[in-house]
Coordinates of C-alpha atoms in Angstrom, one line a residue:
M1 CA -19.5 14.2 -32.0
E2 CA -19.7 16.3 -28.9
M3 CA -21.1 13.3 -27.0
L4 CA -18.0 11.3 -27.9
D5 CA -15.7 14.0 -26.6
Q6 CA -17.5 14.1 -23.3
M7 CA -17.2 10.3 -23.0
N8 CA -13.4 10.6 -23.0
E9 CA -13.7 12.9 -20.0
L10 CA -15.5 10.1 -18.1
R11 CA -12.7 7.5 -18.6
V12 CA -10.5 6.7 -15.6
T13 CA -6.9 7.3 -16.6
D14 CA -3.6 7.2 -14.7
G15 CA -3.4 11.0 -15.3
K16 CA -6.8 11.6 -13.7
I17 CA -5.9 9.4 -10.7
E18 CA -2.6 11.3 -10.3
D19 CA -4.5 14.6 -10.4
I20 CA -6.8 13.4 -7.6
L21 CA -3.8 12.3 -5.5
N22 CA -2.2 15.7 -5.9
E23 CA -5.3 17.4 -4.4
E24 CA -4.5 19.3 -1.3
K25 CA -6.3 19.8 2.1
G26 CA -9.1 22.2 1.7
S27 CA -10.0 21.1 -1.9
R28 CA -13.5 19.7 -2.5
V29 CA -12.0 16.7 -4.3
A30 CA -9.6 15.7 -1.4
G31 CA -12.5 15.8 1.0
E32 CA -14.9 13.9 -1.2
V33 CA -12.4 11.2 -2.0
L34 CA -11.6 10.6 1.7
Y35 CA -15.4 10.7 2.4
Y36 CA -16.2 8.0 -0.2
L37 CA -13.2 5.9 0.8
G38 CA -14.5 6.0 4.4
L39 CA -18.1 5.2 3.8
D40 CA -17.8 1.7 5.2
W41 CA -16.4 2.8 8.6
T42 CA -17.5 6.4 9.2
N43 CA -20.4 7.1 11.7
K44 CA -23.0 9.5 10.5
H45 CA -23.4 10.9 14.0
F46 CA -19.8 12.1 14.2
K47 CA -18.1 15.1 12.5
Y48 CA -15.0 14.2 10.6
E49 CA -12.2 16.5 9.6
L50 CA -9.3 16.3 7.1
D51 CA -6.2 15.7 9.2
H52 CA -2.5 15.4 8.3
L53 CA -1.0 12.0 9.1
H54 CA 2.4 13.5 9.4
P55 CA 1.7 16.9 11.0
F56 CA 1.8 20.0 8.7
A57 CA 3.7 21.9 11.4
R58 CA 6.5 19.3 11.5
F59 CA 7.6 20.5 8.0
D60 CA 8.2 24.0 9.3
T61 CA 10.9 22.8 11.8
N62 CA 14.4 21.7 11.0
K63 CA 14.8 18.9 8.4
P64 CA 16.0 15.5 9.7
P65 CA 19.8 15.3 9.4
Q66 CA 19.8 12.5 6.8
V67 CA 17.4 14.3 4.5
T68 CA 19.0 16.5 1.7
I69 CA 17.8 20.1 1.1
E70 CA 16.4 19.0 -2.2
K71 CA 14.4 16.2 -0.7
W72 CA 13.2 18.5 2.2
K73 CA 11.8 20.9 -0.4
L74 CA 10.0 18.1 -2.1
W75 CA 8.6 16.8 1.2
R76 CA 7.4 20.3 2.1
G77 CA 5.5 20.3 -1.2
M78 CA 3.9 16.9 -0.5
R79 CA 2.9 17.6 3.1
N80 CA -0.6 19.0 2.2
R81 CA -1.5 16.5 -0.5
L82 CA -4.0 13.6 -0.3
P83 CA -1.4 10.8 0.5
N84 CA -0.7 12.6 3.8
L85 CA -4.3 13.3 4.6
H86 CA -7.0 11.2 6.3
L87 CA -10.4 11.6 7.9
L88 CA -10.3 11.8 11.7
E89 CA -13.2 12.4 14.0
G90 CA -13.2 16.0 15.3
R91 CA -12.6 15.3 19.0
S92 CA -9.7 12.9 18.1
N93 CA -8.3 15.5 15.7
A94 CA -8.3 18.2 18.5
S95 CA -6.5 15.9 20.9
K96 CA -4.0 14.6 18.3
S97 CA -3.1 18.2 17.3
D98 CA 0.5 18.2 16.0
M99 CA 1.5 14.9 17.5
R100 CA 3.9 12.9 15.5
L101 CA 2.3 10.0 13.6
I102 CA 4.4 7.4 15.3
D103 CA 3.5 8.7 18.7
Y104 CA -0.2 8.9 17.9
Y105 CA -0.1 5.3 16.7
N106 CA 1.9 4.1 19.7
D107 CA -0.6 5.6 22.1
M108 CA -3.3 3.2 20.8
N109 CA -4.1 -0.3 22.0
E110 CA -3.8 -3.2 19.4
V111 CA -7.5 -3.0 18.4
Q112 CA -7.3 0.8 17.8
K113 CA -4.0 0.4 15.9
Q114 CA -5.6 -2.1 13.5
A115 CA -8.7 0.1 13.0
F116 CA -6.6 3.2 12.4
M117 CA -4.4 1.5 9.8
E118 CA -7.4 0.3 7.9
Q119 CA -9.4 3.5 8.2
A120 CA -6.4 5.7 7.3
T121 CA -5.6 3.3 4.4
I122 CA -2.0 2.9 5.5
P123 CA -0.1 -0.1 4.1
K124 CA 1.0 -2.6 6.8
D125 CA 4.6 -2.7 5.7
V126 CA 5.3 1.0 5.9
A127 CA 7.2 2.8 8.7
L128 CA 5.4 5.6 10.5
D129 CA 8.5 7.5 11.5
F130 CA 8.8 11.0 10.0
E131 CA 12.3 10.2 8.7
D132 CA 10.6 7.7 6.3
F133 CA 8.1 10.2 5.0
D134 CA 9.0 9.8 1.4
V135 CA 8.6 6.0 1.5
F136 CA 5.4 6.3 3.5
Y137 CA 4.0 8.9 1.1
E138 CA 4.7 6.8 -2.0
K139 CA 3.4 3.5 -0.6
R140 CA 0.2 5.2 0.7
K141 CA -0.2 7.0 -2.7
E142 CA -0.1 3.6 -4.4
V143 CA -2.7 2.1 -2.1
L144 CA -5.0 5.2 -2.4
S145 CA -4.6 5.0 -6.2
N146 CA -5.9 1.5 -6.2
H147 CA -8.8 2.4 -4.0
I148 CA -9.7 5.4 -6.0
R149 CA -9.6 3.4 -9.2
A150 CA -11.9 0.9 -7.8
L151 CA -14.3 3.6 -6.7
L152 CA -14.4 5.2 -10.1
Q153 CA -14.8 2.0 -12.2

């Protein structure tokens, strides 16, 4: 009977995927998920760090004018969760610092842009502007959910 109870814990469910997606920077789970999602492109000779796509510090400044106070509070709660995190090589992370995502992206050439979008698991049809954070977050969350589900099955 105990074995059957443990088998339910091993099943991949929407709730378990949601729990993983709500993991925050600094958690073992967030780091491991991004590590396993990046196995096909990471270089074992480089040191990678968890980085915020939309910089954490941006959420400590004034809210964009079109964003309501309620939405701003929600965004601030989402800023440190897995859908706003990715693996970035340490030197790149240091130079990126608190740069806006759209500016970081626009500083790249076309080959770098394509690699970044694939490696960071960012959907092609999503805006990178901070003002579109909620849409970015939800679309990336959906893509990550599919990738995590594939990893676990």
